[in-house]
Amino acid sequence: MTKDFEIISDATKDYILCSKAKGYNDFKLISTLSNIIMNEDDKNRNYKYTKKYLLKENDKLVTNFLEKLNPFYREYYETRKEDGTIIFDNNKDAYDKCAFSEYDDIYKKRIIYIPVRSTIEDSFSIVHELFHDINLYEKLKNVTRMFYTEGLSLLGEMLLEDYLVENNIKDAKIPMNYSLYCAKSKAIETDFNINLILKYFEDNYIDSGKIIEIIESYPYNYASDLSEILSKIINNEELTIDNEQPYILGTLIATYMYDRIKNNKNNINELFELNQELKNYEFEQVLDYLELDYNNVDLNDETYKKLENCYKKYVKNR
């Protein structure tokens, strides 16, 4: 156990040195966003799939959804299937793998990997990764895209759920139920990472006593989450905050954009335009486009409240 605490301490110190972080202000944005998600009460949601969907059924559902959403997206989906970008993995061990979208620098090609699980989840995985591919810019790593692409893909899933519910498709709400569960887990993980860093800043060191103090500051029902977080840090010998930040911001941007579409259906064009132009925008330009105000280093209180209200509304109305 002593060695584990030393690994966590070293990982915290290394992160601070590499990130050149100076204090709380460096983490205020992601800390506040994480707490918006953490502060939402858990609900007893259904996560169990009750019906099998063959790949051809999911393919048809996605095709019909994309045609209704935007015919260009349906055509784009067909193109990616035909050019071999989309890989449907039907192997038995695929269930334990995660869907992903990336650009392979070695082979100079796009990859959309879909592990076929034969549930409605496959439809959501296809839409999610297809949207990542639409705004993928293969010539360079774009920081703006890194932070916003998750939100656009999650918004695509939310709109897919609406379509499936309208068409009485069984299990339609389960994937987003699970996504909300994951969002809270990621928010807890991010918050724990930040608390490790802030505790280190207090005296320029962190020891077992301080780590235990952080653990004990969380509600008892977070125990399983904290155990998993600690295991990840120990096994990887590094903090995990950078991996989770885009998902935290993405979840809140998605519910915000979803609410704007519900209030004015013409706002669906924000999704299409951002998916197309994300590579050309700076981080702040996306906020301007979405009418979210900020100052030099942070979002302002009004923007935090907008994001919080939209998230709460989305969760409440499920």
mmCIF file of C-alpha atoms in Angstrom:
data_model
loop_
_atom_site.group_PDB
_atom_site.id
_atom_site.type_symbol
_atom_site.label_atom_id
_atom_site.label_comp_id
_atom_site.label_asym_id
_atom_site.label_seq_id
_atom_site.Cartn_x
_atom_site.Cartn_y
_atom_site.Cartn_z
ATOM 1 C CA MET A 1 0.000 0.000 0.000
ATOM 2 C CA THR A 2 2.894 2.372 0.809
ATOM 3 C CA LYS A 3 4.290 1.887 -2.677
ATOM 4 C CA ASP A 4 0.868 2.671 -4.179
ATOM 5 C CA PHE A 5 0.739 5.978 -2.300
ATOM 6 C CA GLU A 6 4.230 6.789 -3.576
ATOM 7 C CA ILE A 7 3.116 6.142 -7.162
ATOM 8 C CA ILE A 8 0.136 8.483 -6.719
ATOM 9 C CA SER A 9 2.393 11.142 -5.183
ATOM 10 C CA ASP A 10 4.946 10.870 -8.004
ATOM 11 C CA ALA A 11 2.184 10.946 -10.634
ATOM 12 C CA THR A 12 0.771 14.139 -9.104
ATOM 13 C CA LYS A 13 4.178 15.810 -8.989
ATOM 14 C CA ASP A 14 4.960 14.786 -12.576
ATOM 15 C CA TYR A 15 1.663 16.163 -13.828
ATOM 16 C CA ILE A 16 2.247 19.523 -12.158
ATOM 17 C CA LEU A 17 5.759 19.764 -13.607
ATOM 18 C CA CYS A 18 4.650 18.801 -17.122
ATOM 19 C CA SER A 19 1.535 20.989 -17.171
ATOM 20 C CA LYS A 20 3.285 23.915 -15.424
ATOM 21 C CA ALA A 21 0.128 24.410 -13.373
ATOM 22 C CA LYS A 22 0.351 27.057 -10.664
ATOM 23 C CA GLY A 23 -2.898 26.758 -8.705
ATOM 24 C CA TYR A 24 -6.669 26.387 -8.687
ATOM 25 C CA ASN A 25 -7.252 28.923 -11.473
ATOM 26 C CA ASP A 26 -5.615 26.516 -13.911
ATOM 27 C CA PHE A 27 -8.378 24.010 -13.130
ATOM 28 C CA LYS A 28 -11.363 26.229 -12.348
ATOM 29 C CA LEU A 29 -13.088 25.625 -15.688
ATOM 30 C CA ILE A 30 -12.984 21.838 -15.650
ATOM 31 C CA SER A 31 -13.544 21.708 -11.881
ATOM 32 C CA THR A 32 -16.735 23.769 -12.125
ATOM 33 C CA LEU A 33 -17.998 21.733 -15.080
ATOM 34 C CA SER A 34 -17.266 18.472 -13.261
ATOM 35 C CA ASN A 35 -19.219 19.643 -10.237
ATOM 36 C CA ILE A 36 -22.236 20.500 -12.379
ATOM 37 C CA ILE A 37 -22.394 16.849 -13.395
ATOM 38 C CA MET A 38 -21.496 15.472 -9.963
ATOM 39 C CA ASN A 39 -24.158 17.550 -8.218
ATOM 40 C CA GLU A 40 -26.984 16.061 -10.269
ATOM 41 C CA ASP A 41 -28.776 13.376 -8.260
ATOM 42 C CA ASP A 42 -28.513 9.798 -9.448
ATOM 43 C CA LYS A 43 -31.652 8.126 -10.700
ATOM 44 C CA ASN A 44 -32.550 4.480 -11.002
ATOM 45 C CA ARG A 45 -32.142 4.171 -14.738
ATOM 46 C CA ASN A 46 -32.405 1.074 -16.867
ATOM 47 C CA TYR A 47 -29.084 -0.122 -18.316
ATOM 48 C CA LYS A 48 -30.147 -3.607 -19.401
ATOM 49 C CA TYR A 49 -30.776 -4.431 -23.053
ATOM 50 C CA THR A 50 -33.824 -6.594 -23.654
ATOM 51 C CA LYS A 51 -33.769 -7.068 -27.436
ATOM 52 C CA LYS A 52 -31.244 -8.258 -29.994
ATOM 53 C CA TYR A 53 -30.672 -6.157 -33.111
ATOM 54 C CA LEU A 54 -28.742 -7.639 -36.005
ATOM 55 C CA LEU A 55 -26.174 -5.459 -37.747
ATOM 56 C CA LYS A 56 -28.434 -5.060 -40.784
ATOM 57 C CA GLU A 57 -31.211 -3.776 -38.503
ATOM 58 C CA ASN A 58 -28.924 -1.228 -36.858
ATOM 59 C CA ASP A 59 -27.590 -0.249 -40.257
ATOM 60 C CA LYS A 60 -31.115 0.435 -41.500
ATOM 61 C CA LEU A 61 -32.036 2.427 -38.390
ATOM 62 C CA VAL A 62 -28.912 4.577 -38.713
ATOM 63 C CA THR A 63 -29.460 5.088 -42.442
ATOM 64 C CA ASN A 64 -33.060 6.199 -41.947
ATOM 65 C CA PHE A 65 -32.120 8.475 -39.040
ATOM 66 C CA LEU A 66 -29.328 10.149 -40.995
ATOM 67 C CA GLU A 67 -31.587 10.614 -44.026
ATOM 68 C CA LYS A 68 -34.102 12.452 -41.853
ATOM 69 C CA LEU A 69 -31.430 14.425 -40.000
ATOM 70 C CA ASN A 70 -29.422 15.492 -43.032
ATOM 71 C CA PRO A 71 -29.287 13.622 -46.390
ATOM 72 C CA PHE A 72 -25.620 14.594 -46.698
ATOM 73 C CA TYR A 73 -24.897 12.595 -43.543
ATOM 74 C CA ARG A 74 -26.638 9.547 -44.970
ATOM 75 C CA GLU A 75 -24.531 9.844 -48.128
ATOM 76 C CA TYR A 76 -21.412 10.303 -46.010
ATOM 77 C CA TYR A 77 -22.251 7.131 -44.086
ATOM 78 C CA GLU A 78 -22.674 5.164 -47.311
ATOM 79 C CA THR A 79 -19.338 6.473 -48.580
ATOM 80 C CA ARG A 80 -17.504 5.454 -45.434
ATOM 81 C CA LYS A 81 -18.955 1.945 -45.645
ATOM 82 C CA GLU A 82 -18.043 1.620 -49.306
ATOM 83 C CA ASP A 83 -14.460 2.898 -48.977
ATOM 84 C CA GLY A 84 -13.694 0.518 -46.103
ATOM 85 C CA THR A 85 -13.298 3.200 -43.429
ATOM 86 C CA ILE A 86 -15.937 1.544 -41.232
ATOM 87 C CA ILE A 87 -14.886 -1.797 -39.791
ATOM 88 C CA PHE A 88 -17.690 -3.863 -38.289
ATOM 89 C CA ASP A 89 -16.126 -6.430 -35.951
ATOM 90 C CA ASN A 90 -18.448 -9.445 -35.607
ATOM 91 C CA ASN A 91 -15.997 -11.569 -33.629
ATOM 92 C CA LYS A 92 -17.213 -12.936 -30.319
ATOM 93 C CA ASP A 93 -14.604 -11.022 -28.327
ATOM 94 C CA ALA A 94 -15.713 -7.698 -29.831
ATOM 95 C CA TYR A 95 -18.154 -7.134 -26.985
ATOM 96 C CA ASP A 96 -15.277 -6.245 -24.667
ATOM 97 C CA LYS A 97 -13.787 -3.706 -27.098
ATOM 98 C CA CYS A 98 -14.615 -0.029 -27.505
ATOM 99 C CA ALA A 99 -15.722 1.729 -30.671
ATOM 100 C CA PHE A 100 -13.317 4.387 -31.931
ATOM 101 C CA SER A 101 -12.573 6.731 -34.799
ATOM 102 C CA GLU A 102 -9.059 7.819 -35.744
ATOM 103 C CA TYR A 103 -6.643 8.660 -38.533
ATOM 104 C CA ASP A 104 -3.912 6.073 -39.011
ATOM 105 C CA ASP A 105 -0.727 8.079 -39.674
ATOM 106 C CA ILE A 106 1.171 5.000 -40.802
ATOM 107 C CA TYR A 107 -1.291 3.757 -43.425
ATOM 108 C CA LYS A 108 -2.659 7.252 -44.167
ATOM 109 C CA LYS A 109 -6.275 6.237 -43.793
ATOM 110 C CA ARG A 110 -9.293 6.883 -41.609
ATOM 111 C CA ILE A 111 -10.620 4.128 -39.370
ATOM 112 C CA ILE A 112 -14.048 3.832 -37.782
ATOM 113 C CA TYR A 113 -14.076 0.696 -35.648
ATOM 114 C CA ILE A 114 -17.440 -0.686 -34.498
ATOM 115 C CA PRO A 115 -17.490 -3.758 -32.231
ATOM 116 C CA VAL A 116 -20.800 -5.434 -33.063
ATOM 117 C CA ARG A 117 -22.724 -6.228 -29.892
ATOM 118 C CA SER A 118 -26.061 -6.948 -31.579
ATOM 119 C CA THR A 119 -28.015 -4.482 -29.436
ATOM 120 C CA ILE A 120 -29.336 -1.009 -30.182
ATOM 121 C CA GLU A 121 -26.006 0.236 -28.786
ATOM 122 C CA ASP A 122 -24.492 -0.489 -32.190
ATOM 123 C CA SER A 123 -26.634 2.239 -33.763
ATOM 124 C CA PHE A 124 -25.378 4.741 -31.208
ATOM 125 C CA SER A 125 -21.764 3.672 -31.694
ATOM 126 C CA ILE A 126 -22.055 4.130 -35.455
ATOM 127 C CA VAL A 127 -23.540 7.619 -35.173
ATOM 128 C CA HIS A 128 -21.087 8.665 -32.463
ATOM 129 C CA GLU A 129 -17.982 7.576 -34.365
ATOM 130 C CA LEU A 130 -19.314 8.756 -37.730
ATOM 131 C CA PHE A 131 -19.710 12.274 -36.315
ATOM 132 C CA HIS A 132 -16.133 12.137 -35.022
ATOM 133 C CA ASP A 133 -15.036 11.218 -38.539
ATOM 134 C CA ILE A 134 -16.997 14.060 -40.124
ATOM 135 C CA ASN A 135 -15.058 16.678 -38.144
ATOM 136 C CA LEU A 136 -11.749 14.795 -38.261
ATOM 137 C CA TYR A 137 -8.918 16.844 -39.765
ATOM 138 C CA GLU A 138 -6.215 14.411 -40.738
ATOM 139 C CA LYS A 139 -3.459 16.933 -41.483
ATOM 140 C CA LEU A 140 -2.891 18.078 -37.915
ATOM 141 C CA LYS A 141 -3.937 17.610 -34.297
ATOM 142 C CA ASN A 142 -6.505 20.311 -33.654
ATOM 143 C CA VAL A 143 -6.893 21.375 -30.010
ATOM 144 C CA THR A 144 -10.326 22.909 -30.597
ATOM 145 C CA ARG A 145 -11.591 19.688 -32.116
ATOM 146 C CA MET A 146 -10.151 17.677 -29.219
ATOM 147 C CA PHE A 147 -12.367 19.572 -26.764
ATOM 148 C CA TYR A 148 -15.553 19.864 -28.824
ATOM 149 C CA THR A 149 -15.831 16.767 -30.997
ATOM 150 C CA GLU A 150 -17.151 14.688 -28.093
ATOM 151 C CA GLY A 151 -20.008 17.122 -27.607
ATOM 152 C CA LEU A 152 -21.052 16.930 -31.249
ATOM 153 C CA SER A 153 -21.003 13.124 -31.203
ATOM 154 C CA LEU A 154 -23.018 12.999 -27.976
ATOM 155 C CA LEU A 155 -25.520 15.419 -29.495
ATOM 156 C CA GLY A 156 -25.833 13.047 -32.434
ATOM 157 C CA GLU A 157 -26.675 10.249 -30.000
ATOM 158 C CA MET A 158 -29.301 12.387 -28.271
ATOM 159 C CA LEU A 159 -30.981 13.140 -31.584
ATOM 160 C CA LEU A 160 -30.788 9.461 -32.551
ATOM 161 C CA GLU A 161 -32.519 8.550 -29.299
ATOM 162 C CA ASP A 162 -35.339 10.980 -30.088
ATOM 163 C CA TYR A 163 -35.753 9.416 -33.510
ATOM 164 C CA LEU A 164 -35.823 5.877 -32.109
ATOM 165 C CA VAL A 165 -38.300 6.804 -29.372
ATOM 166 C CA GLU A 166 -40.580 8.431 -31.942
ATOM 167 C CA ASN A 167 -40.490 5.200 -33.907
ATOM 168 C CA ASN A 168 -41.148 3.016 -30.834
ATOM 169 C CA ILE A 169 -37.793 1.227 -31.016
ATOM 170 C CA LYS A 170 -37.212 -0.893 -27.932
ATOM 171 C CA ASP A 171 -34.241 -0.105 -25.641
ATOM 172 C CA ALA A 172 -33.852 3.318 -27.275
ATOM 173 C CA LYS A 173 -33.044 5.114 -24.008
ATOM 174 C CA ILE A 174 -30.525 2.662 -22.597
ATOM 175 C CA PRO A 175 -27.358 3.899 -24.374
ATOM 176 C CA MET A 176 -27.826 7.493 -23.216
ATOM 177 C CA ASN A 177 -28.752 6.282 -19.731
ATOM 178 C CA TYR A 178 -25.373 4.602 -19.611
ATOM 179 C CA SER A 179 -23.691 7.677 -21.090
ATOM 180 C CA LEU A 180 -25.016 9.797 -18.219
ATOM 181 C CA TYR A 181 -23.711 7.217 -15.759
ATOM 182 C CA CYS A 182 -20.290 7.398 -17.431
ATOM 183 C CA ALA A 183 -20.364 11.191 -17.386
ATOM 184 C CA LYS A 184 -20.769 11.211 -13.618
ATOM 185 C CA SER A 185 -17.993 8.651 -13.184
ATOM 186 C CA LYS A 186 -15.686 10.767 -15.338
ATOM 187 C CA ALA A 187 -16.641 13.902 -13.396
ATOM 188 C CA ILE A 188 -15.750 12.186 -10.114
ATOM 189 C CA GLU A 189 -12.459 11.032 -11.621
ATOM 190 C CA THR A 190 -11.611 14.519 -12.834
ATOM 191 C CA ASP A 191 -12.542 16.060 -9.496
ATOM 192 C CA PHE A 192 -10.385 13.538 -7.620
ATOM 193 C CA ASN A 193 -7.405 14.279 -9.871
ATOM 194 C CA ILE A 194 -7.823 18.006 -9.269
ATOM 195 C CA ASN A 195 -8.018 17.479 -5.509
ATOM 196 C CA LEU A 196 -4.745 15.552 -5.604
ATOM 197 C CA ILE A 197 -3.111 18.449 -7.429
ATOM 198 C CA LEU A 198 -4.546 21.112 -5.120
ATOM 199 C CA LYS A 199 -3.506 19.138 -2.053
ATOM 200 C CA TYR A 200 0.042 18.993 -3.444
ATOM 201 C CA PHE A 201 0.058 22.771 -3.909
ATOM 202 C CA GLU A 202 -0.651 23.318 -0.190
ATOM 203 C CA ASP A 203 2.846 22.250 0.960
ATOM 204 C CA ASN A 204 4.582 21.237 -2.268
ATOM 205 C CA TYR A 205 4.224 17.568 -1.422
ATOM 206 C CA ILE A 206 1.545 14.919 -0.991
ATOM 207 C CA ASP A 207 1.710 11.887 1.265
ATOM 208 C CA SER A 208 -0.483 8.982 2.297
ATOM 209 C CA GLY A 209 -2.248 11.029 4.965
ATOM 210 C CA LYS A 210 -3.282 13.697 2.470
ATOM 211 C CA ILE A 211 -4.435 11.124 -0.061
ATOM 212 C CA ILE A 212 -6.575 9.394 2.579
ATOM 213 C CA GLU A 213 -7.958 12.789 3.582
ATOM 214 C CA ILE A 214 -9.082 13.391 -0.016
ATOM 215 C CA ILE A 215 -10.661 9.956 -0.252
ATOM 216 C CA GLU A 216 -12.577 10.486 2.981
ATOM 217 C CA SER A 217 -13.922 13.840 1.764
ATOM 218 C CA TYR A 218 -16.188 12.051 -0.747
ATOM 219 C CA PRO A 219 -19.565 10.453 0.024
ATOM 220 C CA TYR A 220 -19.462 6.788 0.917
ATOM 221 C CA ASN A 221 -21.366 5.820 -2.225
ATOM 222 C CA TYR A 222 -18.410 7.037 -4.310
ATOM 223 C CA ALA A 223 -16.240 4.241 -2.901
ATOM 224 C CA SER A 224 -16.322 2.008 -5.985
ATOM 225 C CA ASP A 225 -15.567 4.955 -8.284
ATOM 226 C CA LEU A 226 -12.633 6.054 -6.127
ATOM 227 C CA SER A 227 -11.247 2.532 -5.999
ATOM 228 C CA GLU A 228 -11.291 2.336 -9.791
ATOM 229 C CA ILE A 229 -9.714 5.795 -10.133
ATOM 230 C CA LEU A 230 -6.897 4.905 -7.762
ATOM 231 C CA SER A 231 -6.251 1.668 -9.645
ATOM 232 C CA LYS A 232 -5.994 3.538 -12.959
ATOM 233 C CA ILE A 233 -3.519 6.052 -11.561
ATOM 234 C CA ILE A 234 -1.426 3.338 -9.924
ATOM 235 C CA ASN A 235 -1.424 1.021 -12.943
ATOM 236 C CA ASN A 236 -0.650 3.802 -15.439
ATOM 237 C CA GLU A 237 1.609 5.716 -13.038
ATOM 238 C CA GLU A 238 0.061 9.003 -14.154
ATOM 239 C CA LEU A 239 -2.969 11.180 -13.468
ATOM 240 C CA THR A 240 -5.950 10.724 -15.778
ATOM 241 C CA ILE A 241 -7.403 14.239 -15.796
ATOM 242 C CA ASP A 242 -6.418 15.034 -19.388
ATOM 243 C CA ASN A 243 -8.215 11.941 -20.685
ATOM 244 C CA GLU A 244 -11.543 12.897 -19.115
ATOM 245 C CA GLN A 245 -11.727 16.675 -19.695
ATOM 246 C CA PRO A 246 -13.109 16.517 -23.251
ATOM 247 C CA TYR A 247 -15.913 14.189 -22.159
ATOM 248 C CA ILE A 248 -16.908 16.511 -19.286
ATOM 249 C CA LEU A 249 -17.080 19.570 -21.528
ATOM 250 C CA GLY A 250 -18.637 17.521 -24.327
ATOM 251 C CA THR A 251 -21.496 16.272 -22.175
ATOM 252 C CA LEU A 252 -22.461 19.799 -21.130
ATOM 253 C CA ILE A 253 -22.041 21.284 -24.604
ATOM 254 C CA ALA A 254 -24.215 18.485 -25.993
ATOM 255 C CA THR A 255 -27.091 19.070 -23.564
ATOM 256 C CA TYR A 256 -26.804 22.826 -24.164
ATOM 257 C CA MET A 257 -26.979 22.444 -27.965
ATOM 258 C CA TYR A 258 -29.771 19.885 -27.604
ATOM 259 C CA ASP A 259 -31.800 22.376 -25.568
ATOM 260 C CA ARG A 260 -31.256 25.062 -28.209
ATOM 261 C CA ILE A 261 -32.557 22.700 -30.883
ATOM 262 C CA LYS A 262 -35.620 21.885 -28.773
ATOM 263 C CA ASN A 263 -36.309 25.606 -28.407
ATOM 264 C CA ASN A 264 -35.738 26.342 -32.081
ATOM 265 C CA LYS A 265 -35.466 23.500 -34.589
ATOM 266 C CA ASN A 266 -33.427 25.716 -36.922
ATOM 267 C CA ASN A 267 -30.579 25.507 -34.422
ATOM 268 C CA ILE A 268 -29.873 22.036 -35.791
ATOM 269 C CA ASN A 269 -27.741 23.936 -38.298
ATOM 270 C CA GLU A 270 -25.293 24.659 -35.470
ATOM 271 C CA LEU A 271 -24.487 20.951 -35.405
ATOM 272 C CA PHE A 272 -23.987 20.778 -39.165
ATOM 273 C CA GLU A 273 -21.861 23.924 -39.343
ATOM 274 C CA LEU A 274 -19.641 23.035 -36.387
ATOM 275 C CA ASN A 275 -19.154 19.502 -37.674
ATOM 276 C CA GLN A 276 -17.969 20.986 -40.947
ATOM 277 C CA GLU A 277 -15.920 23.936 -39.695
ATOM 278 C CA LEU A 278 -14.576 22.839 -36.304
ATOM 279 C CA LYS A 279 -11.040 22.555 -37.666
ATOM 280 C CA ASN A 280 -11.093 26.245 -38.598
ATOM 281 C CA TYR A 281 -12.221 27.557 -35.201
ATOM 282 C CA GLU A 282 -10.330 28.549 -32.093
ATOM 283 C CA PHE A 283 -11.672 27.334 -28.727
ATOM 284 C CA GLU A 284 -13.222 30.737 -27.935
ATOM 285 C CA GLN A 285 -14.758 31.080 -31.398
ATOM 286 C CA VAL A 286 -16.927 28.026 -30.757
ATOM 287 C CA LEU A 287 -18.147 29.633 -27.527
ATOM 288 C CA ASP A 288 -18.946 32.814 -29.465
ATOM 289 C CA TYR A 289 -20.810 30.812 -32.081
ATOM 290 C CA LEU A 290 -22.902 29.089 -29.407
ATOM 291 C CA GLU A 291 -23.563 32.394 -27.582
ATOM 292 C CA LEU A 292 -21.645 31.375 -24.467
ATOM 293 C CA ASP A 293 -19.856 34.267 -22.765
ATOM 294 C CA TYR A 294 -16.417 34.102 -21.151
ATOM 295 C CA ASN A 295 -13.598 36.279 -19.864
ATOM 296 C CA ASN A 296 -9.868 36.032 -20.462
ATOM 297 C CA VAL A 297 -9.323 32.713 -18.697
ATOM 298 C CA ASP A 298 -12.709 31.313 -17.742
ATOM 299 C CA LEU A 299 -16.387 31.052 -18.558
ATOM 300 C CA ASN A 300 -18.512 33.623 -16.771
ATOM 301 C CA ASP A 301 -21.175 32.853 -14.169
ATOM 302 C CA GLU A 302 -24.023 33.259 -16.656
ATOM 303 C CA THR A 303 -22.519 30.661 -18.964
ATOM 304 C CA TYR A 304 -21.964 28.192 -16.138
ATOM 305 C CA LYS A 305 -25.594 28.648 -15.157
ATOM 306 C CA LYS A 306 -26.770 28.083 -18.744
ATOM 307 C CA LEU A 307 -24.808 24.847 -18.965
ATOM 308 C CA GLU A 308 -26.012 23.716 -15.550
ATOM 309 C CA ASN A 309 -29.669 24.448 -16.304
ATOM 310 C CA CYS A 310 -29.578 22.620 -19.636
ATOM 311 C CA TYR A 311 -27.879 19.592 -18.089
ATOM 312 C CA LYS A 312 -30.352 19.430 -15.227
ATOM 313 C CA LYS A 313 -33.253 19.812 -17.647
ATOM 314 C CA TYR A 314 -31.996 17.027 -19.884
ATOM 315 C CA VAL A 315 -31.500 14.623 -16.986
ATOM 316 C CA LYS A 316 -34.808 15.521 -15.393
ATOM 317 C CA ASN A 317 -36.823 15.012 -18.593
ATOM 318 C CA ARG A 318 -35.549 11.520 -19.301
#
